[in-house]
Amino acid sequence: GTLDLTKMTGNLVIADETVKLENVHAEGLDGSMTLNGGYSTKLSKKTPVFAMAYDLQKLDVQKTFYAFNSMQKLMPAGKYIAGKFSSKLTVNGLLGGDMKPDLNSLTGNGNLSLTDGSLKDFAPTDKLSQTLHLDQLKDLNLKDIKTSFTFKNGRVLVDPFHVKVKDIDMEVGGSHGFDQTLDYDLAMKDRKSVV
């Protein structure tokens, strides 16, 4: 994918085998982003260490998903989500020879909020909708979803979050691997039966 950024501001400092980004702010992907951090070749030229903090505001999920390879690994379900999201995350790890993050070396954490979105053609929920004969699970409206996550050892651990579909309240949580394996739990409670 391509990434068109406008209104870029901030500082790039290069000293002592270290490149630092200071308050680099840009608009793009229908939202805005601020980056702080950098990388250093001081310890190793082959695998520079890096640390970054991102503040992403109201980015388009689809555009972001296709613009960044790392986003496809961090948030594989992004492919099936339409809408806008905001996220703050900090991450550190190693860069490979191509200056791309070595995914298995990444550790970090962050939060994610989806103000207004929908989930379509997502195999796990489609299967669930067939099994439970609940058509409303096929195209899920994802409104005001907030969750936090951590990643380490090649897996992203997602804290449980709530999804409300008509009169069904679901709690979803679990983890997925950069190798695309999924391990999620879905708990449902029918709000009509809760006294």
PDB file of N, CA and C in Angstrom, residues 82-124:
ATOM      1  N   ALA A  82     -14.484  -2.169   8.864  1.00  0.00           N
ATOM      2  CA  ALA A  82     -14.593  -0.849   8.246  1.00  0.00           C
ATOM      3  C   ALA A  82     -14.812   0.144   9.373  1.00  0.00           C
ATOM      4  N   GLY A  83     -14.261   1.342   9.238  1.00  0.00           N
ATOM      5  CA  GLY A  83     -14.481   2.340  10.269  1.00  0.00           C
ATOM      6  C   GLY A  83     -13.199   3.079  10.603  1.00  0.00           C
ATOM      7  N   LYS A  84     -13.241   3.833  11.690  1.00  0.00           N
ATOM      8  CA  LYS A  84     -12.091   4.629  12.122  1.00  0.00           C
ATOM      9  C   LYS A  84     -11.641   4.165  13.492  1.00  0.00           C
ATOM     10  N   PHE A  85     -10.330   4.232  13.721  1.00  0.00           N
ATOM     11  CA  PHE A  85      -9.827   3.823  15.027  1.00  0.00           C
ATOM     12  C   PHE A  85      -8.795   4.813  15.525  1.00  0.00           C
ATOM     13  N   SER A  86      -8.638   4.822  16.849  1.00  0.00           N
ATOM     14  CA  SER A  86      -7.566   5.586  17.479  1.00  0.00           C
ATOM     15  C   SER A  86      -6.787   4.607  18.343  1.00  0.00           C
ATOM     16  N   SER A  87      -5.491   4.827  18.476  1.00  0.00           N
ATOM     17  CA  SER A  87      -4.687   3.886  19.238  1.00  0.00           C
ATOM     18  C   SER A  87      -3.434   4.582  19.748  1.00  0.00           C
ATOM     19  N   LYS A  88      -3.063   4.235  20.964  1.00  0.00           N
ATOM     20  CA  LYS A  88      -1.758   4.660  21.470  1.00  0.00           C
ATOM     21  C   LYS A  88      -0.979   3.384  21.730  1.00  0.00           C
ATOM     22  N   LEU A  89       0.244   3.300  21.243  1.00  0.00           N
ATOM     23  CA  LEU A  89       1.013   2.110  21.555  1.00  0.00           C
ATOM     24  C   LEU A  89       2.486   2.440  21.672  1.00  0.00           C
ATOM     25  N   THR A  90       3.157   1.652  22.495  1.00  0.00           N
ATOM     26  CA  THR A  90       4.605   1.744  22.600  1.00  0.00           C
ATOM     27  C   THR A  90       5.148   0.370  22.229  1.00  0.00           C
ATOM     28  N   VAL A  91       6.231   0.362  21.500  1.00  0.00           N
ATOM     29  CA  VAL A  91       6.779  -0.906  21.030  1.00  0.00           C
ATOM     30  C   VAL A  91       8.296  -0.798  20.985  1.00  0.00           C
ATOM     31  N   ASN A  92       8.971  -1.881  21.327  1.00  0.00           N
ATOM     32  CA  ASN A  92      10.412  -1.921  21.103  1.00  0.00           C
ATOM     33  C   ASN A  92      10.808  -3.306  20.626  1.00  0.00           C
ATOM     34  N   GLY A  93      11.956  -3.365  20.001  1.00  0.00           N
ATOM     35  CA  GLY A  93      12.408  -4.631  19.442  1.00  0.00           C
ATOM     36  C   GLY A  93      13.616  -4.410  18.556  1.00  0.00           C
ATOM     37  N   LEU A  94      13.799  -5.324  17.616  1.00  0.00           N
ATOM     38  CA  LEU A  94      14.950  -5.276  16.714  1.00  0.00           C
ATOM     39  C   LEU A  94      14.478  -5.050  15.290  1.00  0.00           C
ATOM     40  N   LEU A  95      15.318  -4.385  14.514  1.00  0.00           N
ATOM     41  CA  LEU A  95      15.046  -4.230  13.088  1.00  0.00           C
ATOM     42  C   LEU A  95      15.898  -5.238  12.324  1.00  0.00           C
ATOM     43  N   GLY A  96      15.329  -5.797  11.269  1.00  0.00           N
ATOM     44  CA  GLY A  96      16.072  -6.744  10.442  1.00  0.00           C
ATOM     45  C   GLY A  96      16.915  -6.004   9.422  1.00  0.00           C
ATOM     46  N   GLY A  97      17.573  -6.751   8.534  1.00  0.00           N
ATOM     47  CA  GLY A  97      18.442  -6.164   7.518  1.00  0.00           C
ATOM     48  C   GLY A  97      17.721  -5.193   6.598  1.00  0.00           C
ATOM     49  N   ASP A  98      16.404  -5.415   6.398  1.00  0.00           N
ATOM     50  CA  ASP A  98      15.638  -4.545   5.512  1.00  0.00           C
ATOM     51  C   ASP A  98      15.022  -3.369   6.273  1.00  0.00           C
ATOM     52  N   MET A  99      15.465  -3.178   7.537  1.00  0.00           N
ATOM     53  CA  MET A  99      14.951  -2.125   8.410  1.00  0.00           C
ATOM     54  C   MET A  99      13.472  -2.302   8.754  1.00  0.00           C
ATOM     55  N   LYS A 100      12.983  -3.524   8.592  1.00  0.00           N
ATOM     56  CA  LYS A 100      11.614  -3.818   9.017  1.00  0.00           C
ATOM     57  C   LYS A 100      11.709  -4.483  10.380  1.00  0.00           C
ATOM     58  N   PRO A 101      10.700  -4.258  11.246  1.00  0.00           N
ATOM     59  CA  PRO A 101      10.757  -4.880  12.579  1.00  0.00           C
ATOM     60  C   PRO A 101      10.797  -6.405  12.494  1.00  0.00           C
ATOM     61  N   ASP A 102      11.640  -7.022  13.325  1.00  0.00           N
ATOM     62  CA  ASP A 102      11.625  -8.473  13.487  1.00  0.00           C
ATOM     63  C   ASP A 102      10.457  -8.763  14.430  1.00  0.00           C
ATOM     64  N   LEU A 103       9.367  -9.288  13.866  1.00  0.00           N
ATOM     65  CA  LEU A 103       8.110  -9.402  14.613  1.00  0.00           C
ATOM     66  C   LEU A 103       8.250 -10.182  15.912  1.00  0.00           C
ATOM     67  N   ASN A 104       9.055 -11.253  15.889  1.00  0.00           N
ATOM     68  CA  ASN A 104       9.172 -12.068  17.105  1.00  0.00           C
ATOM     69  C   ASN A 104       9.953 -11.378  18.216  1.00  0.00           C
ATOM     70  N   SER A 105      10.640 -10.281  17.876  1.00  0.00           N
ATOM     71  CA  SER A 105      11.414  -9.574  18.901  1.00  0.00           C
ATOM     72  C   SER A 105      10.586  -8.468  19.567  1.00  0.00           C
ATOM     73  N   LEU A 106       9.392  -8.224  19.043  1.00  0.00           N
ATOM     74  CA  LEU A 106       8.616  -7.078  19.523  1.00  0.00           C
ATOM     75  C   LEU A 106       8.024  -7.293  20.909  1.00  0.00           C
ATOM     76  N   THR A 107       8.144  -6.282  21.739  1.00  0.00           N
ATOM     77  CA  THR A 107       7.372  -6.255  22.987  1.00  0.00           C
ATOM     78  C   THR A 107       6.755  -4.871  23.069  1.00  0.00           C
ATOM     79  N   GLY A 108       5.595  -4.804  23.678  1.00  0.00           N
ATOM     80  CA  GLY A 108       4.956  -3.502  23.782  1.00  0.00           C
ATOM     81  C   GLY A 108       3.546  -3.631  24.281  1.00  0.00           C
ATOM     82  N   ASN A 109       2.871  -2.493  24.330  1.00  0.00           N
ATOM     83  CA  ASN A 109       1.474  -2.508  24.756  1.00  0.00           C
ATOM     84  C   ASN A 109       0.793  -1.263  24.222  1.00  0.00           C
ATOM     85  N   GLY A 110      -0.512  -1.278  24.290  1.00  0.00           N
ATOM     86  CA  GLY A 110      -1.245  -0.130  23.795  1.00  0.00           C
ATOM     87  C   GLY A 110      -2.721  -0.264  24.054  1.00  0.00           C
ATOM     88  N   ASN A 111      -3.463   0.680  23.499  1.00  0.00           N
ATOM     89  CA  ASN A 111      -4.914   0.594  23.583  1.00  0.00           C
ATOM     90  C   ASN A 111      -5.487   0.924  22.207  1.00  0.00           C
ATOM     91  N   LEU A 112      -6.725   0.565  22.038  1.00  0.00           N
ATOM     92  CA  LEU A 112      -7.366   0.729  20.744  1.00  0.00           C
ATOM     93  C   LEU A 112      -8.811   1.090  20.978  1.00  0.00           C
ATOM     94  N   SER A 113      -9.296   2.098  20.278  1.00  0.00           N
ATOM     95  CA  SER A 113     -10.731   2.353  20.338  1.00  0.00           C
ATOM     96  C   SER A 113     -11.248   2.514  18.918  1.00  0.00           C
ATOM     97  N   LEU A 114     -12.401   1.920  18.697  1.00  0.00           N
ATOM     98  CA  LEU A 114     -13.055   1.939  17.399  1.00  0.00           C
ATOM     99  C   LEU A 114     -14.352   2.692  17.629  1.00  0.00           C
ATOM    100  N   THR A 115     -14.439   3.910  17.090  1.00  0.00           N
ATOM    101  CA  THR A 115     -15.612   4.715  17.419  1.00  0.00           C
ATOM    102  C   THR A 115     -16.848   4.223  16.685  1.00  0.00           C
ATOM    103  N   ASP A 116     -16.686   3.929  15.417  1.00  0.00           N
ATOM    104  CA  ASP A 116     -17.854   3.543  14.639  1.00  0.00           C
ATOM    105  C   ASP A 116     -17.381   2.628  13.538  1.00  0.00           C
ATOM    106  N   GLY A 117     -17.642   1.354  13.668  1.00  0.00           N
ATOM    107  CA  GLY A 117     -17.136   0.435  12.658  1.00  0.00           C
ATOM    108  C   GLY A 117     -18.073  -0.720  12.435  1.00  0.00           C
ATOM    109  N   SER A 118     -17.687  -1.597  11.526  1.00  0.00           N
ATOM    110  CA  SER A 118     -18.461  -2.817  11.308  1.00  0.00           C
ATOM    111  C   SER A 118     -17.504  -3.928  10.909  1.00  0.00           C
ATOM    112  N   LEU A 119     -17.922  -5.147  11.214  1.00  0.00           N
ATOM    113  CA  LEU A 119     -17.119  -6.341  10.921  1.00  0.00           C
ATOM    114  C   LEU A 119     -17.899  -7.177   9.925  1.00  0.00           C
ATOM    115  N   LYS A 120     -17.295  -7.459   8.770  1.00  0.00           N
ATOM    116  CA  LYS A 120     -17.986  -8.215   7.718  1.00  0.00           C
ATOM    117  C   LYS A 120     -17.102  -9.336   7.195  1.00  0.00           C
ATOM    118  N   ASP A 121     -17.737 -10.442   6.813  1.00  0.00           N
ATOM    119  CA  ASP A 121     -17.036 -11.565   6.169  1.00  0.00           C
ATOM    120  C   ASP A 121     -15.897 -12.113   7.015  1.00  0.00           C
ATOM    121  N   PHE A 122     -16.064 -12.069   8.343  1.00  0.00           N
ATOM    122  CA  PHE A 122     -15.036 -12.582   9.246  1.00  0.00           C
ATOM    123  C   PHE A 122     -15.415 -14.016   9.587  1.00  0.00           C
ATOM    124  N   ALA A 123     -14.597 -14.979   9.156  1.00  0.00           N
ATOM    125  CA  ALA A 123     -14.958 -16.396   9.255  1.00  0.00           C
ATOM    126  C   ALA A 123     -15.428 -16.820  10.657  1.00  0.00           C
ATOM    127  N   PRO A 124     -14.698 -16.475  11.733  1.00  0.00           N
ATOM    128  CA  PRO A 124     -15.149 -16.950  13.057  1.00  0.00           C
ATOM    129  C   PRO A 124     -16.563 -16.505  13.425  1.00  0.00           C
TER     130      PRO A 124
END
